[in-house]
Each structure stands twice: as C-alpha cells, then as structure tokens.
Amino acid sequence: METETPPSDIPSGQKEKVVEAFVLLDRQYELTRHLIQTSGTALDKFENAMGENRQDLTNVLSVFNYVFALIDHLVRYQKIVFSFPVISQKSAECRALNTTMGELKDARNQLQHINMDIENENSGPLLGAVGWAKGNTQYMAALTDVSRKRSSPGLIFDTHEGKHTSEFCYIYGEVYHDLGKAVEGMHKFQEFLRKKVSVTVDGKDYNPAKHFIALKMQINLLEN
C-alpha cells in the first residue's frame, strides 16, 4: 500500500499515518453519506404526513433519530480532520469546514450527557427541535414539555431575500445549528482531500467498496 502525493507534503516516516487517516476519514464520510441517503427519508415521510393531514409520534421520532445520528457523524468527521497529518488546522480548507460546522460539537456533547436538559432556563423544548424548509414552507418537529410552558422555535425567513436563512437546522435553546451547511462543508472538504491525497492499493486507486468484511458463522455443538 502506498500514497501518491507531492513529496514535500508527507514528512519521512508519516506515510502510514497519512494512509490510515485518509481511510478513516473516507469511511466516516461514507457512513455519513449513507445515513443521509437512507435515513434522510424521515423528513420526506414527515412532510407527506402533514400534506395528508395526519401525523403521529413515529414520524417525529424518526426525524429526531436521524438528526441525532447526523450530528454525531458530522462531529466525528470534523474530529478526524483535526487529527489528520500533513493538513494544517489553520489552512483555508480547515477553517472553512470549522465555519460550516459551527458549534455542532456543543450540541453533540449536550445530547451525549443531557446535563442541561433538566436544570435550565431555556425557552425551547426539551431535546431541542428540528426545522427544515422547502421553498416558502417550513416544517418543525419537537417534543412538548409537560412540566412548564416552552416556546416552539421556527426558522428565520428573510423577507428581503424571499427565502429562509437556513434550510435545515437543529435548534437547542436559542442556538441554531445549520445542518445543511455542515453537510455541504463536509462534502467540500472531502473533495479537497481526495485531490490532495491519493491512496493506492496494489497499484490501484483505493476503493472503499472493495475493503470490507461480511461473515456468517454458525456454531454446532457436538453431542457427547
């Protein structure tokens, strides 16, 4: 296995680390992309239910499960980028990624630890809310509180521009985490990475579709 990059980009003895980091980041990217392709349909199902004047808890739960998983994947992707050899965190590409990710790490930590959801003065719903827009129509999924009255946040519509300022957000407290921009930032960084680092295996370009294990094992106990 070897890497193909300009010689000045990889210090001596770091090629293995670069290969491992590249493969790790590429796999995290594929995991995130697969999640969006398969679980992102939760938003469509929610919209269809609203269009048919029917709605139930299942659709709301599906939206939250998708968004919580998406946040976790995006933050993990960002963390791997921070650990990537030969790529400076001060580079324009890393700064651009950090800008699009915003404070997602804080949201992820809050969801992991739930250390502020019981004792807080936030006006928003417990576990936050998910909002997204299609044209001039916006959708909101949230779980209501039963102990005190909380407000339901909404997406911001720019009347001057005639569109929503963000089209897909996770909202916790008063903070809007723009998931649409975060996903776009991930795609752009991955495109940059694949131009900067090329990994070959046995003389062929690394292809994630060819590097996996799928096993089925059966154990039969012999009778004495």
CSV table of C-alpha atoms in Angstrom, one decimal:
chain,number,residue,atom,x,y,z
A,1,MET,CA,0.0,0.0,0.0
A,2,GLU,CA,1.3,3.4,-0.8
A,3,THR,CA,0.3,7.1,-1.1
A,4,GLU,CA,0.8,9.3,-4.0
A,5,THR,CA,1.2,12.9,-3.0
A,6,PRO,CA,3.8,15.6,-3.7
A,7,PRO,CA,7.0,14.5,-1.8
A,8,SER,CA,7.1,17.8,0.2
A,9,ASP,CA,3.6,17.1,1.6
A,10,ILE,CA,4.5,14.0,3.6
A,11,PRO,CA,7.5,14.0,6.0
A,12,SER,CA,9.6,10.9,6.2
A,13,GLY,CA,8.0,8.1,8.3
A,14,GLN,CA,4.5,9.6,8.2
A,15,LYS,CA,3.1,7.8,5.1
A,16,GLU,CA,1.4,5.0,7.2
A,17,LYS,CA,-0.3,7.6,9.4
A,18,VAL,CA,-1.5,9.5,6.4
A,19,VAL,CA,-2.9,6.4,4.8
A,20,GLU,CA,-4.7,5.4,8.0
A,21,ALA,CA,-6.1,8.9,8.5
A,22,PHE,CA,-7.2,9.0,4.9
A,23,VAL,CA,-9.0,5.7,5.1
A,24,LEU,CA,-10.6,6.5,8.4
A,25,LEU,CA,-11.9,9.9,7.2
A,26,ASP,CA,-13.1,8.3,3.9
A,27,ARG,CA,-15.0,5.6,5.8
A,28,GLN,CA,-16.6,8.2,8.1
A,29,TYR,CA,-17.6,10.2,5.1
A,30,GLU,CA,-19.2,7.1,3.5
A,31,LEU,CA,-21.0,6.4,6.8
A,32,THR,CA,-22.4,9.9,6.9
A,33,ARG,CA,-23.4,9.9,3.2
A,34,HIS,CA,-25.2,6.5,3.7
A,35,LEU,CA,-27.0,7.8,6.7
A,36,ILE,CA,-28.3,10.8,4.7
A,37,GLN,CA,-29.3,8.7,1.8
A,38,THR,CA,-31.2,6.1,3.9
A,39,SER,CA,-32.5,7.9,7.0
A,40,GLY,CA,-33.0,11.3,5.4
A,41,THR,CA,-36.2,10.0,4.1
A,42,ALA,CA,-37.6,10.6,7.6
A,43,LEU,CA,-38.0,14.3,6.6
A,44,ASP,CA,-40.0,13.3,3.4
A,45,LYS,CA,-42.3,11.0,5.4
A,46,PHE,CA,-43.0,13.8,7.9
A,47,GLU,CA,-43.8,16.2,5.0
A,48,ASN,CA,-46.1,13.6,3.4
A,49,ALA,CA,-48.0,13.0,6.6
A,50,MET,CA,-48.5,16.8,7.1
A,51,GLY,CA,-49.8,17.0,3.5
A,52,GLU,CA,-52.3,14.3,4.2
A,53,ASN,CA,-53.4,16.0,7.5
A,54,ARG,CA,-52.2,13.1,9.5
A,55,GLN,CA,-49.3,13.0,11.9
A,56,ASP,CA,-48.1,10.7,14.7
A,57,LEU,CA,-45.3,10.3,17.1
A,58,THR,CA,-43.5,7.8,14.9
A,59,ASN,CA,-42.6,10.4,12.3
A,60,VAL,CA,-41.3,12.8,14.9
A,61,LEU,CA,-39.2,10.2,16.5
A,62,SER,CA,-37.7,9.2,13.1
A,63,VAL,CA,-36.8,12.8,12.4
A,64,PHE,CA,-35.0,13.1,15.8
A,65,ASN,CA,-33.2,9.7,15.4
A,66,TYR,CA,-31.9,10.8,12.0
A,67,VAL,CA,-30.8,14.3,13.2
A,68,PHE,CA,-29.1,13.0,16.4
A,69,ALA,CA,-27.2,10.4,14.3
A,70,LEU,CA,-26.3,13.0,11.7
A,71,ILE,CA,-24.9,15.4,14.3
A,72,ASP,CA,-22.8,12.6,15.8
A,73,HIS,CA,-21.4,11.6,12.4
A,74,LEU,CA,-20.6,15.2,11.4
A,75,VAL,CA,-18.7,15.9,14.7
A,76,ARG,CA,-16.8,12.7,14.3
A,77,TYR,CA,-15.8,13.6,10.8
A,78,GLN,CA,-14.6,17.0,12.0
A,79,LYS,CA,-12.6,15.4,14.8
A,80,ILE,CA,-10.8,13.1,12.4
A,81,VAL,CA,-9.9,16.1,10.2
A,82,PHE,CA,-8.3,17.8,13.3
A,83,SER,CA,-6.1,14.7,13.7
A,84,PHE,CA,-5.1,14.4,10.0
A,85,PRO,CA,-1.3,14.5,9.5
A,86,VAL,CA,0.1,17.0,7.0
A,87,ILE,CA,-3.1,19.1,6.9
A,88,SER,CA,-2.8,22.3,9.0
A,89,GLN,CA,-5.8,23.3,11.0
A,90,LYS,CA,-5.0,26.8,10.0
A,91,SER,CA,-5.4,26.0,6.3
A,92,ALA,CA,-8.2,27.7,4.4
A,93,GLU,CA,-10.0,24.4,3.9
A,94,CYS,CA,-10.0,23.5,7.6
A,95,ARG,CA,-11.2,27.0,8.6
A,96,ALA,CA,-14.0,26.7,6.0
A,97,LEU,CA,-15.0,23.3,7.5
A,98,ASN,CA,-15.0,24.7,11.0
A,99,THR,CA,-17.1,27.6,9.9
A,100,THR,CA,-19.8,25.4,8.4
A,101,MET,CA,-19.8,23.0,11.4
A,102,GLY,CA,-20.3,25.9,13.8
A,103,GLU,CA,-21.0,24.8,17.4
A,104,LEU,CA,-22.2,21.3,16.5
A,105,LYS,CA,-19.7,19.8,18.9
A,106,ASP,CA,-21.5,21.6,21.8
A,107,ALA,CA,-24.8,20.2,20.6
A,108,ARG,CA,-23.3,16.7,20.3
A,109,ASN,CA,-21.9,16.9,23.8
A,110,GLN,CA,-25.2,18.1,25.2
A,111,LEU,CA,-27.0,15.2,23.5
A,112,GLN,CA,-24.4,12.8,24.9
A,113,HIS,CA,-24.5,14.0,28.5
A,114,ILE,CA,-28.0,15.5,28.9
A,115,ASN,CA,-26.5,17.6,31.7
A,116,MET,CA,-28.5,20.7,31.0
A,117,ASP,CA,-31.9,19.4,29.9
A,118,ILE,CA,-33.4,19.2,33.4
A,119,GLU,CA,-31.9,22.2,35.1
A,120,ASN,CA,-32.1,25.0,32.6
A,121,GLU,CA,-34.0,28.2,31.8
A,122,ASN,CA,-34.1,27.6,28.1
A,123,SER,CA,-37.4,28.6,26.5
A,124,GLY,CA,-37.2,25.9,23.8
A,125,PRO,CA,-38.5,22.3,24.1
A,126,LEU,CA,-36.6,19.5,25.8
A,127,LEU,CA,-34.1,17.9,23.5
A,128,GLY,CA,-34.5,20.8,21.1
A,129,ALA,CA,-36.3,21.0,17.8
A,130,VAL,CA,-35.7,20.1,14.2
A,131,GLY,CA,-36.7,22.6,11.5
A,132,TRP,CA,-36.3,22.4,7.7
A,133,ALA,CA,-37.7,24.3,4.8
A,134,LYS,CA,-39.0,23.5,1.3
A,135,GLY,CA,-39.5,26.8,-0.7
A,136,ASN,CA,-41.6,29.1,1.4
A,137,THR,CA,-42.9,26.2,3.6
A,138,GLN,CA,-41.2,25.2,6.8
A,139,TYR,CA,-41.6,22.1,8.9
A,140,MET,CA,-40.9,21.7,12.6
A,141,ALA,CA,-40.6,18.6,14.8
A,142,ALA,CA,-40.4,18.8,18.5
A,143,LEU,CA,-41.4,17.0,21.7
A,144,THR,CA,-43.5,19.1,24.0
A,145,ASP,CA,-42.9,19.5,27.7
A,146,VAL,CA,-45.5,18.7,30.4
A,147,SER,CA,-44.0,20.5,33.4
A,148,ARG,CA,-43.8,24.0,32.1
A,149,LYS,CA,-44.7,26.0,29.1
A,150,ARG,CA,-42.0,26.2,26.4
A,151,SER,CA,-42.0,28.1,23.1
A,152,SER,CA,-41.6,26.4,19.7
A,153,PRO,CA,-38.8,27.9,17.7
A,154,GLY,CA,-39.1,28.4,14.0
A,155,LEU,CA,-36.7,29.0,11.1
A,156,ILE,CA,-35.9,32.6,10.2
A,157,PHE,CA,-37.4,33.9,6.9
A,158,ASP,CA,-35.6,36.7,5.2
A,159,THR,CA,-38.3,38.9,3.7
A,160,HIS,CA,-35.8,40.9,1.7
A,161,GLU,CA,-34.2,37.9,0.1
A,162,GLY,CA,-37.5,36.0,0.0
A,163,LYS,CA,-36.1,32.8,1.5
A,164,HIS,CA,-35.2,31.1,4.8
A,165,THR,CA,-31.8,32.0,6.1
A,166,SER,CA,-31.2,28.3,6.9
A,167,GLU,CA,-33.0,25.3,5.3
A,168,PHE,CA,-32.2,22.5,7.8
A,169,CYS,CA,-31.4,23.2,11.5
A,170,TYR,CA,-31.2,21.5,14.8
A,171,ILE,CA,-32.3,24.1,17.4
A,172,TYR,CA,-31.4,23.8,21.0
A,173,GLY,CA,-32.1,26.7,23.4
A,174,GLU,CA,-31.6,29.8,21.3
A,175,VAL,CA,-28.8,28.3,19.1
A,176,TYR,CA,-29.5,27.3,15.5
A,177,HIS,CA,-27.1,24.6,14.3
A,178,ASP,CA,-27.2,24.7,10.5
A,179,LEU,CA,-27.0,21.1,9.4
A,180,GLY,CA,-27.4,21.9,5.8
A,181,LYS,CA,-24.3,24.0,5.8
A,182,ALA,CA,-22.4,21.4,7.9
A,183,VAL,CA,-23.2,18.6,5.3
A,184,GLU,CA,-22.2,20.9,2.5
A,185,GLY,CA,-18.9,21.7,4.3
A,186,MET,CA,-18.2,18.0,4.7
A,187,HIS,CA,-18.7,17.3,1.0
A,188,LYS,CA,-16.4,20.2,0.0
A,189,PHE,CA,-13.6,19.1,2.4
A,190,GLN,CA,-13.8,15.6,1.2
A,191,GLU,CA,-13.4,16.8,-2.4
A,192,PHE,CA,-10.4,18.8,-1.3
A,193,LEU,CA,-8.8,15.8,0.5
A,194,ARG,CA,-9.2,13.5,-2.5
A,195,LYS,CA,-7.4,16.0,-4.6
A,196,LYS,CA,-4.6,16.4,-2.1
A,197,VAL,CA,-4.0,12.8,-1.1
A,198,SER,CA,-4.2,9.7,-3.3
A,199,VAL,CA,-4.1,6.2,-1.8
A,200,THR,CA,-3.3,3.2,-4.0
A,201,VAL,CA,-3.6,-0.4,-3.0
A,202,ASP,CA,-1.6,-2.9,-5.2
A,203,GLY,CA,-1.2,-0.3,-7.9
A,204,LYS,CA,-4.9,0.6,-8.0
A,205,ASP,CA,-6.8,3.6,-6.5
A,206,TYR,CA,-8.2,2.9,-3.1
A,207,ASN,CA,-11.9,1.8,-3.4
A,208,PRO,CA,-13.9,1.6,-0.2
A,209,ALA,CA,-16.4,-0.7,-1.8
A,210,LYS,CA,-13.7,-3.4,-2.0
A,211,HIS,CA,-12.5,-3.2,1.6
A,212,PHE,CA,-15.0,-4.7,4.0
A,213,ILE,CA,-15.7,-8.0,5.7
A,214,ALA,CA,-19.1,-9.6,5.8
A,215,LEU,CA,-19.2,-13.0,7.6
A,216,LYS,CA,-21.8,-15.5,8.7
A,217,MET,CA,-20.6,-18.1,11.3
A,218,GLN,CA,-22.6,-20.9,12.7
A,219,ILE,CA,-21.5,-23.0,15.7
A,220,ASN,CA,-22.7,-26.6,16.1
A,221,LEU,CA,-22.2,-28.3,19.4
A,222,LEU,CA,-21.4,-32.0,19.2
A,223,GLU,CA,-23.3,-34.3,21.4
A,224,ASN,CA,-21.3,-36.5,23.7
